[in-house]
Amino acid sequence: MDKVMRMSSEKGEVIFTKSSCCLCYAVQILFRDLRVQPTIHEIDNDPDCREIEKALLRLGCSTAVPAVFVGGKLVGSTNEVMSLHLSGSLVPLIKPYQSILY
Amino acid sequence: MNTTSTHFVPQRRFEIYERLNQISMWEESFKNNGGMYTPGSVIIPANEKTNSLSEDTSHGAEGTPHKYDQEASTSRHPDKIQRRLAQNREAARKSRLRKKAYVQQLETSRLKLIHLEQELDRARQQGFYVGNGVESSALGFSDNMSSGIVAFEMEYGHWVEEQNRQICELRTVLHGQVSDIELRSLVENAMKHYFQLFRMKSTAAKIDVFYVMSGMWKTSAERFFLWIGGFRPSELLKVLLPHFDPLTDQQLLDVCNLRQSCQQAEDALSQGMEKLQHTLAESVAAGKLGEGSYIPQMTCAMERLEALVSFVNQADHLRHETLQQMHRILTTRQAARGLLALGEYFQRLRALSSSWAARQREPT
């Protein structure tokens, strides 16, 4: 879906979330702890919410939200993010976008 | 033939009742005489002279009709009377049969109740014996226990038994000489065993997420350390670290990184849970309070609860990944020692729970 492709290829991290989703919130907290400021797209306020969900699932995301993209590429949902982080592979991925501050 | 009807009727009724009395007396005597008695029937000698009712009336007026004996003649009664008598006999018979059936039902139910109570006691004792969290009657078999949760508890009991067996084996093997290959298979089995528990919990969470969240199947001391339905992964690493010495520099670095990322992931999930609590409280408290217990945002509140299942799964995923990473970083021997230490740690927690429960029961 064009809209999803456009939004996900924005620079840095992009996370598709829903305002009611607390796991999405947890993922955002994690990135904040890693000194990263992702672009958040809350899709439940978007009129195309259903289409976006379907597109995210088609792209290979295990659950539609949260959907994490880094540098335009799909990283995955909560499961994938957690696995990557514990294996030490998440930080190298986001390193270019980490804030030097604090 | 008859006197006035007013005079006649009461006498006739009296006569019929007396006749019934006679019949039951006859029944008794027939019963005592054995064999020939059949319920509900009275053998009246066929050659009795039957009198008309009017004659009986006149007799009844003079004295009691109890002069009848077995050989006594029955008066010639009109068919209507005979029919009524037969109906009464039939009704009495049916009533007796119904009473018998009812009493039998009561007996059966009573036995069933005793049997069920025994089963319940036995099951409670079994739970206690296995040494998992089903210690007090307040836990375990509450009204809300679904069969899926009961099945989980039984499965968990088996899981603990197998766990104890594996720990024993690891201990024995590590004290002696053991090849790396044999050790590797033991380590693999131990890892698979933990992963099996996470799968069991996932199934149980779909049935009753609150049950899993509150760690109801665990012992009390284990529950003290509960974090989203299980142990804290960071806590696990803290317990195991001393047992891995000596670590190479690379290993030390990897373990440090793992500890940090584990802590960060844990914090993120904890904050997500706090947000969930907050939004659920909002849903429940929405609308005017003090006007009734109906939750105006019931659908919303229910959706929040659905999210609990994903949190429990995520927490278990974190535990799974932590164990997996430890396995990757360590050598086989180090992993074996670590798994032994971990198993013994939980065994000690369970033993502590038992001791504590025993202490509480002792009279002070």
Coordinates of C-alpha atoms in Angstrom, one line a residue, chain B residues 150-325:
Chain B
V150 CA -7.5 -28.0 36.2
A151 CA -5.7 -29.7 33.3
F152 CA -2.9 -27.1 33.4
E153 CA -2.5 -27.7 37.2
M154 CA -2.1 -31.4 36.7
E155 CA 0.3 -30.9 33.8
Y156 CA 2.3 -28.5 35.9
G157 CA 2.5 -31.1 38.7
H158 CA 4.0 -33.5 36.2
W159 CA 6.3 -30.7 34.9
V160 CA 7.7 -30.2 38.4
E161 CA 8.3 -33.9 38.9
E162 CA 10.2 -34.0 35.6
Q163 CA 12.1 -30.9 36.6
N164 CA 13.2 -32.4 39.9
R165 CA 14.3 -35.6 38.1
Q166 CA 16.4 -33.5 35.6
I167 CA 18.0 -31.5 38.3
C168 CA 18.9 -34.7 40.1
E169 CA 20.5 -36.1 37.0
L170 CA 22.4 -32.9 36.3
R171 CA 23.8 -32.9 39.8
T172 CA 24.9 -36.5 39.7
V173 CA 26.4 -36.1 36.2
L174 CA 28.3 -32.8 37.0
H175 CA 29.9 -34.4 40.1
G176 CA 31.4 -37.1 38.1
Q177 CA 33.1 -37.4 34.7
V178 CA 30.8 -36.7 31.8
S179 CA 31.4 -36.2 28.2
D180 CA 30.4 -32.9 26.5
I181 CA 28.1 -34.8 24.2
E182 CA 26.1 -36.3 27.0
L183 CA 26.1 -33.0 28.8
R184 CA 24.8 -31.2 25.7
S185 CA 21.8 -33.5 25.4
L186 CA 21.0 -32.9 29.1
V187 CA 21.2 -29.2 28.6
E188 CA 19.0 -29.4 25.5
N189 CA 16.4 -31.4 27.4
A190 CA 16.4 -28.9 30.2
M191 CA 16.0 -26.0 27.8
K192 CA 13.2 -27.7 26.0
H193 CA 11.5 -28.4 29.4
Y194 CA 11.4 -24.7 30.2
F195 CA 10.1 -23.9 26.7
Q196 CA 7.4 -26.5 27.2
L197 CA 6.2 -24.6 30.3
F198 CA 5.9 -21.4 28.4
R199 CA 3.7 -23.2 25.8
M200 CA 1.5 -24.6 28.6
K201 CA 1.2 -21.1 30.1
S202 CA 0.2 -19.7 26.8
T203 CA -2.6 -22.1 26.5
A204 CA -3.7 -21.5 30.0
A205 CA -3.6 -17.7 29.5
K206 CA -6.1 -18.0 26.7
I207 CA -8.5 -19.8 29.1
D208 CA -7.9 -17.7 32.2
V209 CA -5.4 -14.9 32.0
F210 CA -5.9 -13.7 35.6
Y211 CA -5.0 -17.2 36.8
V212 CA -1.7 -17.1 34.9
M213 CA -1.0 -13.5 35.8
S214 CA -1.3 -14.1 39.5
G215 CA 0.8 -17.2 39.4
M216 CA -1.8 -19.3 41.2
W217 CA -0.1 -22.5 40.3
K218 CA 3.2 -21.5 42.0
T219 CA 4.1 -21.8 45.6
S220 CA 3.8 -18.7 47.9
A221 CA 7.5 -17.8 47.9
E222 CA 7.7 -18.0 44.2
R223 CA 4.7 -15.8 43.9
F224 CA 6.4 -13.1 46.0
F225 CA 8.8 -12.6 43.1
L226 CA 6.1 -12.7 40.5
W227 CA 6.5 -10.5 37.4
I228 CA 3.8 -10.7 34.8
G229 CA 3.0 -14.3 35.5
G230 CA 6.5 -15.7 36.1
F231 CA 10.0 -15.0 37.2
R232 CA 11.9 -11.8 36.3
P233 CA 14.5 -12.6 33.5
S234 CA 16.9 -10.0 35.0
E235 CA 16.6 -11.8 38.4
L236 CA 17.4 -15.0 36.7
L237 CA 20.7 -13.6 35.3
K238 CA 21.6 -12.2 38.7
V239 CA 21.2 -15.6 40.4
L240 CA 23.1 -17.5 37.7
L241 CA 26.1 -15.2 37.1
P242 CA 28.3 -16.3 39.9
H243 CA 28.1 -19.9 38.7
F244 CA 29.6 -19.2 35.3
D245 CA 33.2 -18.5 36.4
P246 CA 35.5 -18.5 34.7
L247 CA 34.2 -16.4 31.9
T248 CA 36.2 -15.3 28.9
D249 CA 36.4 -11.6 28.2
Q250 CA 34.1 -12.0 25.2
Q251 CA 31.6 -13.9 27.4
L252 CA 31.8 -11.3 30.1
L253 CA 31.0 -8.6 27.6
D254 CA 28.1 -10.6 26.1
V255 CA 26.7 -11.4 29.5
C256 CA 26.9 -7.7 30.5
N257 CA 25.1 -6.7 27.3
L258 CA 22.5 -9.3 27.9
R259 CA 21.8 -8.1 31.4
Q260 CA 21.4 -4.6 30.2
S261 CA 19.1 -5.3 27.3
C262 CA 17.1 -7.7 29.4
Q263 CA 16.6 -5.0 32.0
Q264 CA 15.6 -2.5 29.4
A265 CA 13.1 -4.9 27.8
E266 CA 11.7 -5.7 31.3
D267 CA 11.3 -2.0 32.1
A268 CA 9.5 -1.4 28.8
L269 CA 7.1 -4.2 29.5
S270 CA 6.5 -3.1 33.1
Q271 CA 5.7 0.4 31.9
G272 CA 3.3 -1.0 29.3
M273 CA 1.6 -2.9 32.0
E274 CA 1.3 0.2 34.1
K275 CA -0.3 2.0 31.2
L276 CA -2.7 -0.9 30.8
Q277 CA -3.7 -0.7 34.5
H278 CA -4.2 3.0 34.2
T279 CA -6.4 2.8 31.1
L280 CA -8.4 -0.1 32.5
A281 CA -9.0 1.9 35.7
E282 CA -10.2 4.8 33.5
S283 CA -12.6 2.6 31.6
V284 CA -14.1 1.2 34.9
A285 CA -14.3 4.6 36.5
A286 CA -15.8 6.3 33.5
G287 CA -19.2 7.8 33.8
K288 CA -20.8 8.9 37.1
L289 CA -19.9 6.9 40.1
G290 CA -22.4 6.6 42.9
E291 CA -25.2 5.7 40.5
G292 CA -24.8 2.0 40.1
S293 CA -22.3 -0.6 39.3
Y294 CA -22.8 -0.8 35.6
I295 CA -19.6 0.0 33.6
P296 CA -20.5 2.4 30.8
Q297 CA -17.4 1.5 28.9
M298 CA -17.7 -2.2 29.3
T299 CA -16.6 -3.0 25.8
C300 CA -13.6 -0.9 26.2
A301 CA -12.7 -2.4 29.5
M302 CA -13.1 -5.9 28.1
E303 CA -10.7 -5.0 25.2
R304 CA -8.1 -3.8 27.7
L305 CA -8.3 -7.2 29.5
E306 CA -7.7 -8.9 26.1
A307 CA -4.4 -7.1 26.0
L308 CA -3.4 -8.9 29.2
V309 CA -3.0 -12.1 27.3
S310 CA -0.4 -10.5 24.9
F311 CA 1.5 -9.1 27.9
V312 CA 1.7 -12.5 29.5
N313 CA 2.9 -14.0 26.2
Q314 CA 5.5 -11.2 25.8
A315 CA 6.8 -11.8 29.3
D316 CA 7.2 -15.5 28.6
H317 CA 8.9 -14.6 25.3
L318 CA 11.4 -12.5 27.2
R319 CA 12.1 -15.4 29.5
H320 CA 12.5 -17.7 26.5
E321 CA 14.9 -15.4 24.8
T322 CA 17.0 -14.8 27.9
L323 CA 17.4 -18.5 28.4
Q324 CA 18.2 -18.9 24.7
Q325 CA 20.9 -16.2 24.8

